[in-house]
Tab-separated table of C-alpha atoms in Angstrom:
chain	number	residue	atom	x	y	z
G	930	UNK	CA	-37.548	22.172	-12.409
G	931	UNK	CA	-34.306	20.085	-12.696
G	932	UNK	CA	-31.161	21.226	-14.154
G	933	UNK	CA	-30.126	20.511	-17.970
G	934	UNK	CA	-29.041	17.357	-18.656
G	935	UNK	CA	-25.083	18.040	-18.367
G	936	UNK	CA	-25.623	19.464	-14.908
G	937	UNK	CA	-27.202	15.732	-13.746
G	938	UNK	CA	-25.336	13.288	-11.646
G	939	UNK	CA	-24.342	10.280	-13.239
G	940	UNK	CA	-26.570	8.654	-10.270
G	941	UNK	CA	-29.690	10.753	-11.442
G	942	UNK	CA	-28.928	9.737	-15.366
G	943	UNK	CA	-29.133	5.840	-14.655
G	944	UNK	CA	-31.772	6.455	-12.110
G	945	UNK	CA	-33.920	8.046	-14.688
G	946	UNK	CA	-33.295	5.425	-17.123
G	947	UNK	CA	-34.515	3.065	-14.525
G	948	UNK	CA	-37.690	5.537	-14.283
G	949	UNK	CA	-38.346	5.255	-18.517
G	950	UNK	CA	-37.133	1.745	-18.798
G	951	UNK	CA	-39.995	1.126	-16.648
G	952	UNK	CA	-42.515	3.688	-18.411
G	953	UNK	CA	-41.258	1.877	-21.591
G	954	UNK	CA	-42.815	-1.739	-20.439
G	955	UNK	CA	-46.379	0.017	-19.557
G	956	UNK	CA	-45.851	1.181	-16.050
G	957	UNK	CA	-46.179	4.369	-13.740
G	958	UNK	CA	-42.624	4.921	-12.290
G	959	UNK	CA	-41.762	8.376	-9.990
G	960	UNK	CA	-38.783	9.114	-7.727
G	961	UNK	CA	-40.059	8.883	-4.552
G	962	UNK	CA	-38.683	10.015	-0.700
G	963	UNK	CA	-35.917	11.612	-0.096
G	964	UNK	CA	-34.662	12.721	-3.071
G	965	UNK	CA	-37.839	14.051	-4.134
G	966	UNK	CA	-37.650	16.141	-0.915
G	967	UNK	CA	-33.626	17.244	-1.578
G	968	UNK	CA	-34.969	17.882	-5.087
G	969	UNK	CA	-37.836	20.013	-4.273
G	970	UNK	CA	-35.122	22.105	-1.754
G	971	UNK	CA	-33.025	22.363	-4.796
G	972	UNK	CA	-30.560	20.111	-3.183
G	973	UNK	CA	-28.162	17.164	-4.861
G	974	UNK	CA	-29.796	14.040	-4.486
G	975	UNK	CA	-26.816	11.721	-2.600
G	976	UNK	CA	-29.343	8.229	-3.334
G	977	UNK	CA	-32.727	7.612	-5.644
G	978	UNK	CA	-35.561	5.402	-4.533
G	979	UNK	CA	-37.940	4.528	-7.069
G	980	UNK	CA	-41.948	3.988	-6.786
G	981	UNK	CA	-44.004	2.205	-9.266
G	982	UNK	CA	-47.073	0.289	-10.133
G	983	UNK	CA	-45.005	-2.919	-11.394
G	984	UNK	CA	-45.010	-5.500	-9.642
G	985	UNK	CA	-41.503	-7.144	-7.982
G	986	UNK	CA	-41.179	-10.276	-10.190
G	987	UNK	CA	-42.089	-8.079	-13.471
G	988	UNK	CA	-39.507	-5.713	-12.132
G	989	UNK	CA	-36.967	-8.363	-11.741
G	990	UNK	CA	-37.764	-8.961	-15.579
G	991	UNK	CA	-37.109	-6.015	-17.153
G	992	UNK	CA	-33.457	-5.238	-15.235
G	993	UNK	CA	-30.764	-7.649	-16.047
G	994	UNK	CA	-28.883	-7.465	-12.090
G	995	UNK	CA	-31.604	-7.655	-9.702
G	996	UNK	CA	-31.796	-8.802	-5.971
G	997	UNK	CA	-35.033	-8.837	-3.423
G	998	UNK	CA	-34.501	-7.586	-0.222
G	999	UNK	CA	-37.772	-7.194	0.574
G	1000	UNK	CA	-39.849	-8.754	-1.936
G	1001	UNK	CA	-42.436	-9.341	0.758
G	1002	UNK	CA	-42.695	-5.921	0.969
G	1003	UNK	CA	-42.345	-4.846	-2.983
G	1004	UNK	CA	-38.710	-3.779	-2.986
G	1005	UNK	CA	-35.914	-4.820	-4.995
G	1006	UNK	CA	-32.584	-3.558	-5.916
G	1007	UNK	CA	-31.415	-2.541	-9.582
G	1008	UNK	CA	-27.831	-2.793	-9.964
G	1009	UNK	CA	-27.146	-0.362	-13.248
G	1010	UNK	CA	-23.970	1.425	-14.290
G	1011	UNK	CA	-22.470	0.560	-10.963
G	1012	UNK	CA	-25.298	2.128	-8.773
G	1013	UNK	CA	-28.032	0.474	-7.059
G	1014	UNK	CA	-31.557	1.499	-6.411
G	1015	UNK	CA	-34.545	0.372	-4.400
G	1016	UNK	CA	-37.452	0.096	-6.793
G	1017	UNK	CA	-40.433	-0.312	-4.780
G	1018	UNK	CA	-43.588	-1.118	-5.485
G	1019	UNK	CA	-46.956	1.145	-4.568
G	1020	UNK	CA	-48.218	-0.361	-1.638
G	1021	UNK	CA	-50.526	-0.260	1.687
G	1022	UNK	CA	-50.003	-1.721	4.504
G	1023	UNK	CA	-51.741	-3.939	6.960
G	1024	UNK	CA	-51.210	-3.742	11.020
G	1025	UNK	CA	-47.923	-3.053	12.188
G	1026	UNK	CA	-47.145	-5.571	15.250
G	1027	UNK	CA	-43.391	-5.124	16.178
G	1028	UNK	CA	-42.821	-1.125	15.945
G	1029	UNK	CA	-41.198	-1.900	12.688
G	1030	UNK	CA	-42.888	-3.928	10.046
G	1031	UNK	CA	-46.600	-4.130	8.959
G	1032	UNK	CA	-47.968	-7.837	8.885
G	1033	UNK	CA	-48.769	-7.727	5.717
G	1034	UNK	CA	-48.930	-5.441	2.703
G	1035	UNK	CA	-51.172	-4.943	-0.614
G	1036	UNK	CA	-50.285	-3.411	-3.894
G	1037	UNK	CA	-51.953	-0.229	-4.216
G	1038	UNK	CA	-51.715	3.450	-5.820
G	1039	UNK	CA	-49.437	6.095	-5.614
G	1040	UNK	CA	-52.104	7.942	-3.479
G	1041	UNK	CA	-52.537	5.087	-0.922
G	1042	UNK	CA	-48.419	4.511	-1.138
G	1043	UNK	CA	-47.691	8.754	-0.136
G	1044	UNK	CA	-49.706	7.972	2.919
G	1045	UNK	CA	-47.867	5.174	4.829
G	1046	UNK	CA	-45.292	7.013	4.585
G	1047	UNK	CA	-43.736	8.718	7.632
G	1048	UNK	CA	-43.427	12.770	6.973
G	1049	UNK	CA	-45.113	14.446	4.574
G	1050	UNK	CA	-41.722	16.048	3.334
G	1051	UNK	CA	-40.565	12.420	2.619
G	1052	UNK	CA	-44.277	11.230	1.254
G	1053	UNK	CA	-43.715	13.338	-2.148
G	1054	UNK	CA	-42.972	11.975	-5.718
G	1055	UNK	CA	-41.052	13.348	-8.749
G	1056	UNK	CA	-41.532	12.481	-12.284
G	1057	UNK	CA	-38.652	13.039	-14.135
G	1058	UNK	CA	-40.759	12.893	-17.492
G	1059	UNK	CA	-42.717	16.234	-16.950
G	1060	UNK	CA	-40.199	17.226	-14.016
G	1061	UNK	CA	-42.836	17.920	-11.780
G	1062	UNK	CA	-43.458	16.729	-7.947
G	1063	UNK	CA	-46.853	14.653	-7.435
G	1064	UNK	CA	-47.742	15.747	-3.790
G	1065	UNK	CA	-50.538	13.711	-1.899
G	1066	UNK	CA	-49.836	15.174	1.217
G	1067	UNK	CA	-49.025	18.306	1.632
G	1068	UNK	CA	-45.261	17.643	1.320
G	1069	UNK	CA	-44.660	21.213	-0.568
G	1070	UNK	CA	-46.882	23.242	2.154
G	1071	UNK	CA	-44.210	22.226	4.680
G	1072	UNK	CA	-41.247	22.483	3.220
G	1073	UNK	CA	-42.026	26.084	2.541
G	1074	UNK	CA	-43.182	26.458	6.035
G	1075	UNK	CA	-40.045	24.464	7.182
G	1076	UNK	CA	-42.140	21.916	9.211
G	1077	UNK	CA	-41.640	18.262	9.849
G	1078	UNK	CA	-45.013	16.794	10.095
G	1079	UNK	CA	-46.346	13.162	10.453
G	1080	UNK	CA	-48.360	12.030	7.479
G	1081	UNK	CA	-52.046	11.584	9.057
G	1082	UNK	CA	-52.464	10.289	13.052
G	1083	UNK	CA	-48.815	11.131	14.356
G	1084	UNK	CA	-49.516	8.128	16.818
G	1085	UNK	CA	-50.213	5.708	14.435
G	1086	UNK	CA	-47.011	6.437	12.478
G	1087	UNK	CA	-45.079	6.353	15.567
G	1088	UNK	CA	-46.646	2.865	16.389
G	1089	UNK	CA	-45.901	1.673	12.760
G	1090	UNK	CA	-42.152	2.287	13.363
G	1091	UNK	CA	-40.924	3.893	16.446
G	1092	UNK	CA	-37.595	4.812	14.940
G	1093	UNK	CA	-39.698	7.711	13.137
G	1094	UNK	CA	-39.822	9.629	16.886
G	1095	UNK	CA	-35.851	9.979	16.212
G	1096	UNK	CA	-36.099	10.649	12.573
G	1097	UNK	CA	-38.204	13.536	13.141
G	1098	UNK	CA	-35.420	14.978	15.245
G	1099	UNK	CA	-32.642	14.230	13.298
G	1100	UNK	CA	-35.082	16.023	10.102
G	1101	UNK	CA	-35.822	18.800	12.305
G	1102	UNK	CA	-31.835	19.016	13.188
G	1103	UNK	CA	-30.417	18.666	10.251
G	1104	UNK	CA	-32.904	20.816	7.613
G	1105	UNK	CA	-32.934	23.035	10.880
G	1106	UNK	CA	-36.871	22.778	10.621
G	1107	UNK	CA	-39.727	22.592	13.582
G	1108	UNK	CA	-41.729	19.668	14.550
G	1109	UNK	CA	-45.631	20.462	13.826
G	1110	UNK	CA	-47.239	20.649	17.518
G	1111	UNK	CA	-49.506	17.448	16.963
G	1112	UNK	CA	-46.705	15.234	16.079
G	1113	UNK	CA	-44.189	16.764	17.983
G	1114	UNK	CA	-46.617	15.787	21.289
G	1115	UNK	CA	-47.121	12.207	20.013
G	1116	UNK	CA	-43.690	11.940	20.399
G	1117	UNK	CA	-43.483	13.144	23.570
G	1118	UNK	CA	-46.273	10.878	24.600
G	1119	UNK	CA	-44.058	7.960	22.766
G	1120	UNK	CA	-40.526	8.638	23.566
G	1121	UNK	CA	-40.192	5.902	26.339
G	1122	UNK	CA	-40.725	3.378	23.693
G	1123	UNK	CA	-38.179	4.066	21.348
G	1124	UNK	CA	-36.404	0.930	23.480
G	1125	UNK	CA	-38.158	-1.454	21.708
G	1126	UNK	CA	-36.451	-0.419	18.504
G	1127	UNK	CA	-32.714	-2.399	17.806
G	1128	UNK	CA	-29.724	-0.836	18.868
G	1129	UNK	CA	-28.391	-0.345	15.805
G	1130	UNK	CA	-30.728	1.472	14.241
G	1131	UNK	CA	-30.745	3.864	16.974
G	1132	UNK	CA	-26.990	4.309	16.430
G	1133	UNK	CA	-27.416	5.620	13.035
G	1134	UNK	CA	-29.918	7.991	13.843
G	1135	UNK	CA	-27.905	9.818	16.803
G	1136	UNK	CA	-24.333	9.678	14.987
G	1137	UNK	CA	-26.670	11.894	12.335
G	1138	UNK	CA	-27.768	14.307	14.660
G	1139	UNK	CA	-24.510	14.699	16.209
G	1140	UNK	CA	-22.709	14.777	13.421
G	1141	UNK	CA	-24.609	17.440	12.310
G	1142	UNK	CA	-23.147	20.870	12.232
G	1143	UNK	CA	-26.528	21.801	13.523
G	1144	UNK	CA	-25.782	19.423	16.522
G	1145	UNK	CA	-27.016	21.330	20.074
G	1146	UNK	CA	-30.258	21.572	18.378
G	1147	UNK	CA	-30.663	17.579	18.234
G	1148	UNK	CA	-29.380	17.626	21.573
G	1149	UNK	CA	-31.896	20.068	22.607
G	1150	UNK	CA	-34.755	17.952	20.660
G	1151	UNK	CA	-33.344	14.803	22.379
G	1152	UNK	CA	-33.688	16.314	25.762
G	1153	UNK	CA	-36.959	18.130	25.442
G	1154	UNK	CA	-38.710	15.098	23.841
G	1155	UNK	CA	-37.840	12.589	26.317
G	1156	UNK	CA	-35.819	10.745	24.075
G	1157	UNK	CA	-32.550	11.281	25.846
G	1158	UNK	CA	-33.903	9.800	28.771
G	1159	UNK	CA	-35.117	6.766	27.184
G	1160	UNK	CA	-31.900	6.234	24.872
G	1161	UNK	CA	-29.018	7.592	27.049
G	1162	UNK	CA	-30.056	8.010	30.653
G	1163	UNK	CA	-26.309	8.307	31.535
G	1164	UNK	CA	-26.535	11.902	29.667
G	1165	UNK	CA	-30.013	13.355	31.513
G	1166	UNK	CA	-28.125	11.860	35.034
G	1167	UNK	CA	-25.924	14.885	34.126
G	1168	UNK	CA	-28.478	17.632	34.988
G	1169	UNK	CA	-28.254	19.252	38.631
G	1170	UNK	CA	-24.543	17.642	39.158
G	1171	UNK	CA	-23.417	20.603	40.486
G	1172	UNK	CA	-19.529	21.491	39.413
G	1173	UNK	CA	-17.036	24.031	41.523
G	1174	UNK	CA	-17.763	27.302	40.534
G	1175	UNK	CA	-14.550	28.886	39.914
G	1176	UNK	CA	-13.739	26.694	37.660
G	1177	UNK	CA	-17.498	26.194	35.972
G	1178	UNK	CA	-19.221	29.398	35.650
G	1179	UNK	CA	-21.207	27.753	33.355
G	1180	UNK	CA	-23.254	25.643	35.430
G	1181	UNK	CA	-24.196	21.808	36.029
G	1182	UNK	CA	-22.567	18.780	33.912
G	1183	UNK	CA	-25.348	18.830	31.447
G	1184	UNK	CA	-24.924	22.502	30.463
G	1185	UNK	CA	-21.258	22.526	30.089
G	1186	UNK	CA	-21.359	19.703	27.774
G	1187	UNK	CA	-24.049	21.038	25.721
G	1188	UNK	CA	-22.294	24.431	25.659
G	1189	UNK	CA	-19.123	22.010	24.682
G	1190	UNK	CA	-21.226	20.880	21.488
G	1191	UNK	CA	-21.912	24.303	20.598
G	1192	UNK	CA	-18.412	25.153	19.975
G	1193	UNK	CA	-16.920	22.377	17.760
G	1194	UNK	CA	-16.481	23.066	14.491
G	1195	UNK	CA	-19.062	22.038	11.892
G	1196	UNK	CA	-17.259	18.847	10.830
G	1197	UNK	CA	-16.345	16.190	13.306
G	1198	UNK	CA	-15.887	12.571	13.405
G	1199	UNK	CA	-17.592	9.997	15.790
G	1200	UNK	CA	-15.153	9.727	18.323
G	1201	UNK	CA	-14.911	13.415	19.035
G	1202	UNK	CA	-18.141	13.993	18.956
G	1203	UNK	CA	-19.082	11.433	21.159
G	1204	UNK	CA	-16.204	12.063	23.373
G	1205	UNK	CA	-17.292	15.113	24.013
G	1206	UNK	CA	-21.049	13.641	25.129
G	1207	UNK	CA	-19.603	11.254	27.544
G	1208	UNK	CA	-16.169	12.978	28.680
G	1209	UNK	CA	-17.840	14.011	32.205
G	1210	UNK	CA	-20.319	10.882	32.178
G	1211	UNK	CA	-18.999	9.765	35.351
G	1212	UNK	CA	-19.322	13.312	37.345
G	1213	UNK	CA	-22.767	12.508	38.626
G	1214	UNK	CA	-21.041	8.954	40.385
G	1215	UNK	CA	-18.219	10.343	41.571
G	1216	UNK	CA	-18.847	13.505	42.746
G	1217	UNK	CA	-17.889	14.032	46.063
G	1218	UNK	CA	-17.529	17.059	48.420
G	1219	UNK	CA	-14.095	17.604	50.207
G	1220	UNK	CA	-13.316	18.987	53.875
G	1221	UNK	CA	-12.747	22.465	52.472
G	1222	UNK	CA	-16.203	22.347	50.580
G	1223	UNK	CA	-14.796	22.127	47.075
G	1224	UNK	CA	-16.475	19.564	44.924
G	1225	UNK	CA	-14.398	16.995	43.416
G	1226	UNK	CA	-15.099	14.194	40.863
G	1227	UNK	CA	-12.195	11.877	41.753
G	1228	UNK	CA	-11.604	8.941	39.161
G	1229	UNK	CA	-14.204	10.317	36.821
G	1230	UNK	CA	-12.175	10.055	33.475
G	1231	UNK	CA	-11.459	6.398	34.424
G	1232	UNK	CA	-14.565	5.628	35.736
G	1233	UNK	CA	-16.074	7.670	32.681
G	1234	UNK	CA	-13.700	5.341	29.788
G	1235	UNK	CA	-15.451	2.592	31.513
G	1236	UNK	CA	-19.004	3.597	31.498
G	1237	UNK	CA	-18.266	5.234	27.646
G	1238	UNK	CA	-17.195	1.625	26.464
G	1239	UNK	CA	-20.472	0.328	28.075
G	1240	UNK	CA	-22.519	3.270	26.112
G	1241	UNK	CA	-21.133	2.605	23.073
G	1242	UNK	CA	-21.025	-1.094	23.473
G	1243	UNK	CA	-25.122	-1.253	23.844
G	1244	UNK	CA	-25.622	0.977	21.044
G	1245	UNK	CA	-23.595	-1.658	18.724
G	1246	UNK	CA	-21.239	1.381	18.051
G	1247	UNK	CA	-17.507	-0.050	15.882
G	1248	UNK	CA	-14.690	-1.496	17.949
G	1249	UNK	CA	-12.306	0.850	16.508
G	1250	UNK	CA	-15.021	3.836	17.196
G	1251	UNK	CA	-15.660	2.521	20.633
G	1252	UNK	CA	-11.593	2.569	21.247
G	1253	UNK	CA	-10.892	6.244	19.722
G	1254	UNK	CA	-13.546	7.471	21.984
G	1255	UNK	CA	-12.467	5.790	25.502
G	1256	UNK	CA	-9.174	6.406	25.161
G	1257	UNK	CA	-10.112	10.061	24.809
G	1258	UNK	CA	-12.554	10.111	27.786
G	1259	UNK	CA	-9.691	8.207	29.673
G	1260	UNK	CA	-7.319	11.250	29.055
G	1261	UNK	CA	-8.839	14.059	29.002
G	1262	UNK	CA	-7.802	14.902	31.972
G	1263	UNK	CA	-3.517	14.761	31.422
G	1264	UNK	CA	-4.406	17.603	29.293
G	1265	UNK	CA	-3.345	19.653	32.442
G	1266	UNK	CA	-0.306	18.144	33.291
G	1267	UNK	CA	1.249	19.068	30.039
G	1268	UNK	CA	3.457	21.909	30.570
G	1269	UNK	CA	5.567	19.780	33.330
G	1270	UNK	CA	5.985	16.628	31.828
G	1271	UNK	CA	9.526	15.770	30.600
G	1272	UNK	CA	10.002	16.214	26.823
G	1273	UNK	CA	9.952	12.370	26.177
G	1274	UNK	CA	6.895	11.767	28.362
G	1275	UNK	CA	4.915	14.190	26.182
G	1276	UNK	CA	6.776	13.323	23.007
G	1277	UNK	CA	4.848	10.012	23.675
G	1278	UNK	CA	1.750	11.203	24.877
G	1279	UNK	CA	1.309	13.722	21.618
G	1280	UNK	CA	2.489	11.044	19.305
G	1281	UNK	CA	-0.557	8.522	20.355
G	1282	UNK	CA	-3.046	8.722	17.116
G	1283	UNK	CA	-6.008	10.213	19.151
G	1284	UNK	CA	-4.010	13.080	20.250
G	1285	UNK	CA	-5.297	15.582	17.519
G	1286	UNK	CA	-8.561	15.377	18.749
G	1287	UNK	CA	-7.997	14.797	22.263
G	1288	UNK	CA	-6.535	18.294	22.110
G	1289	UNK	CA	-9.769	20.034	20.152
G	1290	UNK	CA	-11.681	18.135	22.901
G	1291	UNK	CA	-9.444	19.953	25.449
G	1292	UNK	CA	-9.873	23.534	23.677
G	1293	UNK	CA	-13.982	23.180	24.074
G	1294	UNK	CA	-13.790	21.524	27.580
G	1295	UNK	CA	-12.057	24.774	28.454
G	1296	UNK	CA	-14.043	26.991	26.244
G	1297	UNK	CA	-17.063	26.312	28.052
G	1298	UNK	CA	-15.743	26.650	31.440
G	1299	UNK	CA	-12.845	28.407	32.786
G	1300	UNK	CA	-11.470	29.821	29.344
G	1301	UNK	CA	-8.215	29.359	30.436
G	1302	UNK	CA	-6.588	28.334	27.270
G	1303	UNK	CA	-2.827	28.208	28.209
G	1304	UNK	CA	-2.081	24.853	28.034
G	1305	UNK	CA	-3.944	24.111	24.830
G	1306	UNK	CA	-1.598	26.653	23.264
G	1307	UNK	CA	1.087	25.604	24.878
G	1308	UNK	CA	0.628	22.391	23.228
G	1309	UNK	CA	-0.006	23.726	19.719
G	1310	UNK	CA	3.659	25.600	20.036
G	1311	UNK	CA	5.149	21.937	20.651
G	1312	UNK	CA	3.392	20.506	17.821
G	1313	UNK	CA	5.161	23.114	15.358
G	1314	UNK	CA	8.260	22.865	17.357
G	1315	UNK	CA	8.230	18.707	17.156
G	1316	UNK	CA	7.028	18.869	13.476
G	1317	UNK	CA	10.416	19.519	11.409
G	1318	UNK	CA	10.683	15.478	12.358
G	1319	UNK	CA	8.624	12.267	13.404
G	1320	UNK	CA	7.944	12.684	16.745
G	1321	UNK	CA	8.471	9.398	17.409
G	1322	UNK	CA	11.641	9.100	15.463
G	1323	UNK	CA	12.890	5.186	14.084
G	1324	UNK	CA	15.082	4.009	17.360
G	1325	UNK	CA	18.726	4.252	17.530
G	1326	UNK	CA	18.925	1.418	19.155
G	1327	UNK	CA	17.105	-2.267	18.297
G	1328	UNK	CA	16.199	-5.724	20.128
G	1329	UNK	CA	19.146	-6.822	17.925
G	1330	UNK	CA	21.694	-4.692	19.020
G	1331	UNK	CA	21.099	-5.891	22.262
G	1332	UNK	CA	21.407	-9.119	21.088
G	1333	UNK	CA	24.586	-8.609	19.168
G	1334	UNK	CA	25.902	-6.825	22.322
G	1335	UNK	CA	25.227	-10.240	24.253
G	1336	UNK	CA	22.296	-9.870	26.157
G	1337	UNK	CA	19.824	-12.410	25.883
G	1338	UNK	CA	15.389	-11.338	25.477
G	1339	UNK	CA	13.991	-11.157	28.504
G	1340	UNK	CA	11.883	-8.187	30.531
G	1341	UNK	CA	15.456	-6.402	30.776
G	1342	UNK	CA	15.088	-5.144	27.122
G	1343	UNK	CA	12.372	-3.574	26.930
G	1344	UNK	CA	13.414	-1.210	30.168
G	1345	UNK	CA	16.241	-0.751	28.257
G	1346	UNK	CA	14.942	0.382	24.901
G	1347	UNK	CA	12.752	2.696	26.441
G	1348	UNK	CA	15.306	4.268	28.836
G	1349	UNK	CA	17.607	4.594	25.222
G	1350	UNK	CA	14.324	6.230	23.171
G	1351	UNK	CA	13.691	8.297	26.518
G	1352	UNK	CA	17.353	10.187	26.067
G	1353	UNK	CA	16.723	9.969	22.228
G	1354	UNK	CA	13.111	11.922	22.540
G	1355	UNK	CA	14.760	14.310	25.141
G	1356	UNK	CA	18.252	14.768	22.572
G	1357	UNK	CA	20.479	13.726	25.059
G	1358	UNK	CA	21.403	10.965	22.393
G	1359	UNK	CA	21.711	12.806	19.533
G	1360	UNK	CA	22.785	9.177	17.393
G	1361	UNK	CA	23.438	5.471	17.354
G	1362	UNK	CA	26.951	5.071	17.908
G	1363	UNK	CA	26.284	7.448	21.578
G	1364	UNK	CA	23.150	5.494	21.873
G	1365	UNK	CA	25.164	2.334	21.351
G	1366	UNK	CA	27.665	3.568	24.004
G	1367	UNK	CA	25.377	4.779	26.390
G	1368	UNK	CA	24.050	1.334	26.530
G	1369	UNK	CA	27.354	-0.558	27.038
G	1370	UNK	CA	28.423	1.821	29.759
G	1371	UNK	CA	25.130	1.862	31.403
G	1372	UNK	CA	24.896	-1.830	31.731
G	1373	UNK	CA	28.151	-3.036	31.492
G	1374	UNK	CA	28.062	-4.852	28.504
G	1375	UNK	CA	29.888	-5.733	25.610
G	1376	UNK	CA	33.290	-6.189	27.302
């Protein structure tokens, strides 16, 4: 049962106006997917997909703001009241032949329409006339029993659209549900060719499951399945890389970054997340073993920025997301040096704008090793000590002071600007005129 009308959406109103404008002309019209699932969990809707019997071009007549964007395939978008919805038409389909779309499809009933669809969770449909869910499939049955199942032969949905081997992970991470044991093998049997599925479809899917609070279980279903291997082989190259044991107690590569997963906080963005994955992705490359026996991964958060950009580059991942996250592989470990840098050295290294998370990617990289936490604290004391004023203050001194004291641009002032900002970060300038001063003394000019 949904809520009163006052406690509905402003989404939910116009999509149900979409649902009676289309009773209103003759036609069956449900909710249908998703939402009908979120519904039926007594969950907020965040989108509305519509099913009915009309067909596209008669749906295209009723709305005013209409566009096809898969007409082929029965669906069109309503634009209403600043929302848009895909109103799809009841439909089988014919063979699939790419992994993704069916050759061909035919208009059918709301029976044959539940099951092409992928999970029976998803394969329900609401009418918001009699508020009731219209369940072909079984849909109910496994919500209540928490279980993400294929919709008929697991293999054949699979084949249909091979992204559906990920989607049942990131379901089963982010409802925190099982995989029923039939389709959970056929994806095992599958996994290897989730490749033939684009890159960026792939991408969404994963930045789901990791951005789930629920993450280390999509890592584990990623792992387990085979998927991993076939997506990110750089990650499952992790396992066995042994790591020095006084300093990772822990275990291997893969475990500490898994246990690394487990302790961010609910809510992260992509580049932490993802920073954390591929921080140590070089370790298995690099590792090396020294004359004293200790295990070393020389270059490995170089070598690692590299191999991240690469990652993230095949998976069609943002520029400015692939950037955040490299630069934080590349420094994860300065982290260390912190305490005995001079004050203007780490003035600039803290005021860079990945540093915030660089430094919760520090806290779990220690967390789930040597729990030696010193330096991350000593680094939250500076931030409250350097937070009274920009960290990076305006300069004292400008290109055009130089100018005005007679020097002409060249390489020269830019050594000298940073040497003045150096003694301004450490407060051994304390304004311009001794900036100004400094300068003329230092190199003689002015006179």
């Amino acid at each position: 049962m949904r809520p009163t009308d006052k406690k509905l959406s402003p989404m939910e109103k116009t999509a149900r106006e979409i649902v009676a404008r289309l009773r209103a002309a003759g036609h069956v019209a449900y909710f249908a997917g998703g939402c009908v699932r979120d519904i039926a969990r007594g969950r907020s809707p965040k989108d509305f997909d519509i099913a009915t019997d009309a067909r596209p071009e008669v749906v295209q007549q009723i709305f005013a703001r209409t566009y096809a964007v898969g007409a082929h395939f029965g669906v069109i978008v309503v634009l209403l009241d600043g929302f848009q919805f895909e109103v799809a038409t009841f439909r089988s389909d014919d063979a699939y032949v790419d992994g993704r779309r069916p050759v061909s499809v035919h208009f059918s009933s709301p029976e044959e329409d539940a099951t092409r669809r992928d999970f029976t969770i998803n394969g329900m449909f609401y009418d918001p006339a009699t508020e009731q869910v219209i369940d072909f499939v079984g849909g109910r049955a496994d919500l209540e029993s928490k279980l993400v199942r294929a919709i008929g032969d697991s293999a054949q949905r699979f084949a249909e659209d091979r992204l559906r081997m990920l989607r049942a992970v990131r379901f089963a991470t982010v409802l925190g549900y099982q995989i029923d044991s039939q389709t959970w093998d056929a994806l095992r049997t599958h996994a290897s060719s989730i490749k033939e599925i684009s890159a960026e479809r792939i991408r969404e899917e994963l930045v789901r499951i990791f951005l789930s609070p629920n993450r280390v279980r999509g890592w584990d279903l990623l792992d387990s399945s085979g998927l991993m291997r076939a997506i990110l082989p750089e990650l499952d190259a992790m396992k066995g890389c042994a790591q020095p044991e006084q300093f990772h107690p822990e275990g291997d590569v893969f475990e500490h970054t898994r246990l690394m997963l487990s302790f961010l906080p609910g809510e992260v963005s992509v580049p932490l997340v993802f920073a954390v994955l591929f921080h140590d992705v070089a370790k298995p490359s690099t590792a090396t073993v020294d004359e004293t026996g200790r295990i070393r991964f020389n270059g490995h958060d170089r070598i690692g920025a590299e191999m991240t950009e690469q990652i993230m580059d095949r998976l069609r991942f943002s520029r400015a997301e692939i950037d955040a996250t490299v630069e934080m592989v590349r420094q994860h470990m300065v982290f260390k040096d912190a305490p005995k840098m001079r004050v203007a050295k780490l003035k600039r290294f803290m005021a860079r704008p990945t540093f915030a998370e660089e430094l919760e990617l520090h806290r779990v990289d220690c967390k789930s090793s040597h729990q030696m936490l010193e330096n991350y604290e000593f680094l939250l004391r500076k931030r409250e000590e350097f937070a009274s004023e920009p960290i990076i203050p305006p300069p004292f001194v400008r290109g055009d002071d130089l100018i005005g004291l007679g020097l002409k641009p060249g390489p020269k002032f830019g050594e000298i600007l940073e040497a003045v900002e150096t003694r301004q970060l450490e407060g051994t300038l304390r304004d311009r005129d001794e900036a100004l001063a400094w300068v003329k003394k230092e190199y003689s000019l002015g006179h």
